XYZ file of N, CA and C in Angstrom:
339
model
N -15.835 -40.263 -24.583
C -16.363 -39.442 -23.510
C -16.496 -38.007 -24.012
N -17.639 -37.409 -23.792
C -17.888 -36.050 -24.261
C -17.273 -35.030 -23.304
N -16.823 -33.945 -23.878
C -16.214 -32.883 -23.084
C -17.305 -32.113 -22.338
N -17.018 -31.724 -21.110
C -17.948 -30.954 -20.294
C -18.209 -29.597 -20.938
N -19.455 -29.188 -20.981
C -19.818 -27.886 -21.554
C -19.076 -26.769 -20.822
N -18.793 -25.703 -21.534
C -18.059 -24.580 -20.957
C -18.791 -23.951 -19.785
N -20.116 -23.794 -19.890
C -20.844 -23.153 -18.792
C -20.788 -23.989 -17.517
N -20.865 -25.312 -17.630
C -20.751 -26.172 -16.458
C -19.343 -26.116 -15.881
N -18.338 -26.146 -16.770
C -16.956 -26.126 -16.309
C -16.669 -24.827 -15.554
N -17.089 -23.687 -16.112
C -16.834 -22.402 -15.471
C -17.543 -22.326 -14.124
N -18.770 -22.805 -14.060
C -19.512 -22.804 -12.798
C -18.781 -23.624 -11.733
N -18.320 -24.796 -12.105
C -17.576 -25.645 -11.168
C -16.247 -24.997 -10.776
N -15.587 -24.351 -11.722
C -14.312 -23.695 -11.435
C -14.506 -22.551 -10.440
N -15.533 -21.740 -10.637
C -15.802 -20.643 -9.708
C -16.100 -21.181 -8.311
N -16.831 -22.275 -8.251
C -17.121 -22.902 -6.952
C -15.836 -23.417 -6.308
N -14.973 -24.035 -7.093
C -13.699 -24.548 -6.556
C -12.871 -23.417 -5.969
N -12.794 -22.295 -6.685
C -12.040 -21.152 -6.164
C -12.641 -20.687 -4.838
N -13.971 -20.614 -4.767
C -14.630 -20.202 -3.536
C -14.340 -21.131 -2.383
N -14.368 -22.439 -2.640
C -14.073 -23.428 -1.605
C -12.646 -23.249 -1.084
N -11.733 -22.882 -1.975
C -10.335 -22.687 -1.597
C -10.092 -21.320 -0.953
N -11.145 -20.488 -0.868
C -11.007 -19.174 -0.254
C -10.385 -18.125 -1.163
N -10.488 -18.350 -2.460
C -9.903 -17.442 -3.448
C -11.034 -16.715 -4.172
N -10.902 -15.390 -4.282
C -11.909 -14.611 -5.004
C -11.779 -14.853 -6.502
N -12.903 -15.142 -7.137
C -12.933 -15.346 -8.588
C -14.257 -14.816 -9.100
N -14.225 -14.247 -10.295
C -15.439 -13.677 -10.881
C -15.466 -13.935 -12.375
N -16.669 -14.126 -12.876
C -16.870 -14.267 -14.312
C -16.861 -12.871 -14.923
N -15.915 -12.601 -15.813
C -15.824 -11.302 -16.458
C -16.527 -11.270 -17.800
N -16.540 -12.416 -18.508
C -17.204 -12.469 -19.809
C -17.781 -13.859 -20.004
N -19.062 -13.887 -20.293
C -19.747 -15.152 -20.568
C -19.645 -15.431 -22.066
N -19.275 -16.650 -22.404
C -19.133 -17.033 -23.807
C -20.182 -18.041 -24.215
N -19.876 -18.779 -25.243
C -20.769 -19.822 -25.744
C -20.901 -20.915 -24.687
N -22.147 -21.251 -24.339
C -22.397 -22.231 -23.280
C -21.836 -23.608 -23.611
N -21.929 -23.991 -24.869
C -21.543 -25.346 -25.231
C -20.034 -25.529 -25.390
N -19.380 -24.611 -26.075
C -17.988 -24.894 -26.428
C -17.083 -23.671 -26.461
N -17.426 -22.601 -25.768
C -16.565 -21.422 -25.780
C -15.230 -21.706 -25.117
N -14.156 -21.153 -25.674
C -12.827 -21.285 -25.073
C -12.817 -20.543 -23.743
N -12.098 -21.079 -22.759
C -12.045 -20.478 -21.429
C -10.640 -19.931 -21.185
N -10.580 -18.664 -20.766
C -9.333 -18.019 -20.373
C -9.453 -17.625 -18.908
N -8.336 -17.713 -18.170
C -8.320 -17.354 -16.758
C -7.204 -16.348 -16.527
N -7.598 -15.170 -16.026
C -6.639 -14.135 -15.637
C -6.428 -14.261 -14.139
N -5.170 -14.319 -13.717
C -4.848 -14.360 -12.297
C -4.173 -13.045 -11.944
N -4.840 -12.256 -11.088
C -4.261 -11.011 -10.591
C -3.514 -11.360 -9.315
N -2.203 -11.109 -9.307
C -1.356 -11.470 -8.173
C -1.444 -10.447 -7.048
N -2.224 -9.377 -7.257
C -2.439 -8.334 -6.260
C -1.150 -7.619 -5.852
N -0.158 -7.647 -6.737
C 1.095 -6.930 -6.495
C 1.494 -6.094 -7.708
N 0.521 -5.839 -8.589
C 0.798 -5.081 -9.808
C 1.146 -5.951 -10.998
N 1.067 -7.280 -10.828
C 1.318 -8.190 -11.943
C 0.138 -9.140 -12.093
N 0.066 -9.742 -13.262
C -1.011 -10.700 -13.557
C -0.483 -11.758 -14.512
N -1.199 -12.862 -14.571
C -0.889 -13.946 -15.499
C -2.167 -14.325 -16.231
N -1.994 -14.903 -17.401
C -3.130 -15.328 -18.211
C -2.916 -16.769 -18.648
N -3.963 -17.576 -18.485
C -3.948 -18.972 -18.923
C -5.048 -19.159 -19.950
N -4.755 -19.926 -20.980
C -5.725 -20.195 -22.026
C -5.720 -21.663 -22.386
N -6.599 -22.047 -23.316
C -6.664 -23.451 -23.724
C -5.310 -23.936 -24.236
N -4.949 -25.129 -23.833
C -3.679 -25.707 -24.278
C -3.752 -26.039 -25.760
N -2.617 -25.931 -26.447
C -2.586 -26.344 -27.858
C -2.954 -27.829 -27.988
N -3.581 -28.167 -29.093
C -4.069 -29.532 -29.315
C -2.991 -30.601 -29.135
N -1.750 -30.301 -29.477
C -0.722 -31.339 -29.406
C -0.391 -31.734 -27.977
N -0.802 -30.917 -26.976
C -0.547 -31.254 -25.577
C -1.743 -31.928 -24.909
N -2.803 -32.184 -25.649
C -3.991 -32.789 -25.065
C -3.915 -34.308 -25.157
N -4.553 -34.956 -24.209
C -4.585 -36.420 -24.221
C -6.003 -36.888 -24.548
N -6.255 -38.156 -24.376
C -7.553 -38.733 -24.736
C -8.617 -38.580 -23.656
N -8.308 -37.912 -22.543
C -9.247 -37.868 -21.425
C -10.377 -36.857 -21.606
N -10.288 -35.970 -22.566
C -11.279 -34.916 -22.793
C -11.336 -33.912 -21.651
N -10.372 -33.939 -20.751
C -10.289 -32.943 -19.680
C -9.775 -31.636 -20.265
N -10.270 -30.525 -19.749
C -9.744 -29.228 -20.182
C -8.339 -29.068 -19.634
N -7.437 -28.718 -20.492
C -6.060 -28.443 -20.110
C -5.738 -27.008 -20.513
N -4.890 -26.379 -19.733
C -4.526 -24.984 -19.959
C -3.026 -24.850 -20.090
N -2.623 -23.742 -20.686
C -1.209 -23.417 -20.752
C -1.053 -21.922 -20.488
N 0.096 -21.541 -19.938
C 0.325 -20.121 -19.678
C 0.407 -19.349 -20.991
N -0.274 -18.216 -21.043
C -0.207 -17.325 -22.200
C 0.711 -16.162 -21.868
N 0.518 -15.559 -20.712
C 1.355 -14.476 -20.199
C 1.620 -14.752 -18.723
N 2.828 -14.482 -18.266
C 3.192 -14.747 -16.880
C 3.839 -13.526 -16.249
N 3.323 -13.071 -15.109
C 3.935 -12.004 -14.335
C 4.076 -10.686 -15.078
N 3.071 -10.332 -15.862
C 3.110 -9.097 -16.647
C 2.189 -8.051 -16.012
N 2.213 -6.853 -16.547
C 1.314 -5.808 -16.082
C -0.129 -6.216 -16.437
N -1.085 -5.941 -15.555
C -2.476 -6.303 -15.853
C -2.988 -5.720 -17.174
N -2.497 -4.552 -17.555
C -2.910 -3.954 -18.829
C -2.496 -4.829 -20.011
N -1.348 -5.494 -19.907
C -0.909 -6.406 -20.969
C -1.908 -7.555 -21.142
N -2.415 -8.065 -20.034
C -3.412 -9.136 -20.102
C -4.694 -8.605 -20.735
N -5.118 -7.406 -20.331
C -6.346 -6.822 -20.892
C -6.216 -6.604 -22.400
N -5.061 -6.131 -22.841
C -4.847 -5.927 -24.284
C -4.870 -7.255 -25.027
N -4.251 -8.278 -24.462
C -4.250 -9.598 -25.096
C -5.673 -10.149 -25.187
N -6.446 -9.964 -24.122
C -7.821 -10.470 -24.137
C -8.694 -9.682 -25.113
N -8.439 -8.407 -25.282
C -9.191 -7.619 -26.271
C -8.955 -8.191 -27.667
N -7.703 -8.552 -27.967
C -7.396 -9.173 -29.264
C -8.078 -10.531 -29.395
N -8.021 -11.332 -28.322
C -8.659 -12.654 -28.349
C -10.160 -12.528 -28.589
N -10.799 -11.525 -27.949
C -12.254 -11.359 -28.083
C -12.643 -10.896 -29.484
N -11.764 -10.147 -30.142
C -12.046 -9.775 -31.533
C -11.993 -11.005 -32.424
N -11.085 -11.907 -32.119
C -10.926 -13.133 -32.891
C -12.014 -14.154 -32.556
N -12.361 -14.259 -31.265
C -13.330 -15.263 -30.804
C -14.303 -14.626 -29.815
N -15.414 -14.077 -30.302
C -16.366 -13.422 -29.400
C -17.105 -14.390 -28.475
N -16.957 -15.699 -28.674
C -17.654 -16.697 -27.854
C -16.835 -17.190 -26.667
N -15.675 -16.581 -26.407
C -14.823 -17.061 -25.322
C -15.345 -16.631 -23.957
N -14.863 -17.305 -22.929
C -15.164 -17.000 -21.532
C -13.921 -16.388 -20.905
N -14.111 -15.461 -19.968
C -12.986 -14.895 -19.216
C -13.350 -14.907 -17.736
N -12.520 -15.580 -16.964
C -12.667 -15.639 -15.513
C -11.468 -14.920 -14.913
N -11.713 -14.118 -13.878
C -10.598 -13.439 -13.193
C -10.505 -13.947 -11.769
N -9.288 -14.306 -11.385
C -8.982 -14.823 -10.057
C -8.040 -13.825 -9.389
N -8.321 -13.490 -8.122
C -7.434 -12.626 -7.340
C -6.775 -13.473 -6.274
N -5.460 -13.661 -6.399
C -4.754 -14.459 -5.399
C -3.294 -14.038 -5.334
N -2.895 -13.580 -4.172
C -1.528 -13.111 -3.967
C -0.500 -14.210 -4.252
N -0.846 -15.449 -3.992
C 0.070 -16.572 -4.218
C 0.043 -17.054 -5.667
N -0.863 -16.525 -6.484
C -0.935 -16.917 -7.890
C -1.586 -18.263 -8.133
N -2.349 -18.754 -7.156
C -3.014 -20.057 -7.334
C -4.107 -19.934 -8.381
N -4.214 -20.959 -9.219
C -5.217 -20.930 -10.282
C -6.046 -22.203 -10.355
N -5.590 -23.309 -9.783
C -6.329 -24.569 -9.721
C -6.658 -25.148 -11.093
N -5.862 -24.832 -12.092
C -6.081 -25.317 -13.457
C -5.220 -26.554 -13.706
N -5.707 -27.440 -14.570
C -4.896 -28.555 -15.037
C -4.048 -28.041 -16.191
N -2.737 -27.945 -15.966
C -1.846 -27.444 -17.008
C -1.378 -28.581 -17.904
N -1.288 -28.300 -19.177
C -0.784 -29.278 -20.141
C 0.723 -29.370 -19.992
N 1.221 -30.557 -20.151
C 2.667 -30.765 -20.073
C 3.125 -31.509 -21.316
N 4.359 -31.269 -21.659
C 4.950 -32.002 -22.773
C 5.301 -33.388 -22.252
N 4.853 -34.422 -22.966
C 5.207 -35.761 -22.532
C 5.663 -36.621 -23.670
């Protein structure tokens, strides 16, 4: 089974956030076919979290996108600095920002099994 293109996945993710009543915006458009997707969650209390692609060892055979926490409950500037480094390394990545006081992100997180 082929993995869903990044542009389709991001479009569906933004729609899902909207359906759930959560504000989300595309901050950086990456490679349509295979750009890595990062999601910044602004908790609206002066903290933010960052989720990125899960390491390969936590992925299964389903080809579903899985995420893992990169930064949790840090200052938003820390997330911005981390993303600046990521963008220097991978200019084809996507960045989506979600604003939710409860910290909801609607991502499939990778788990150790």
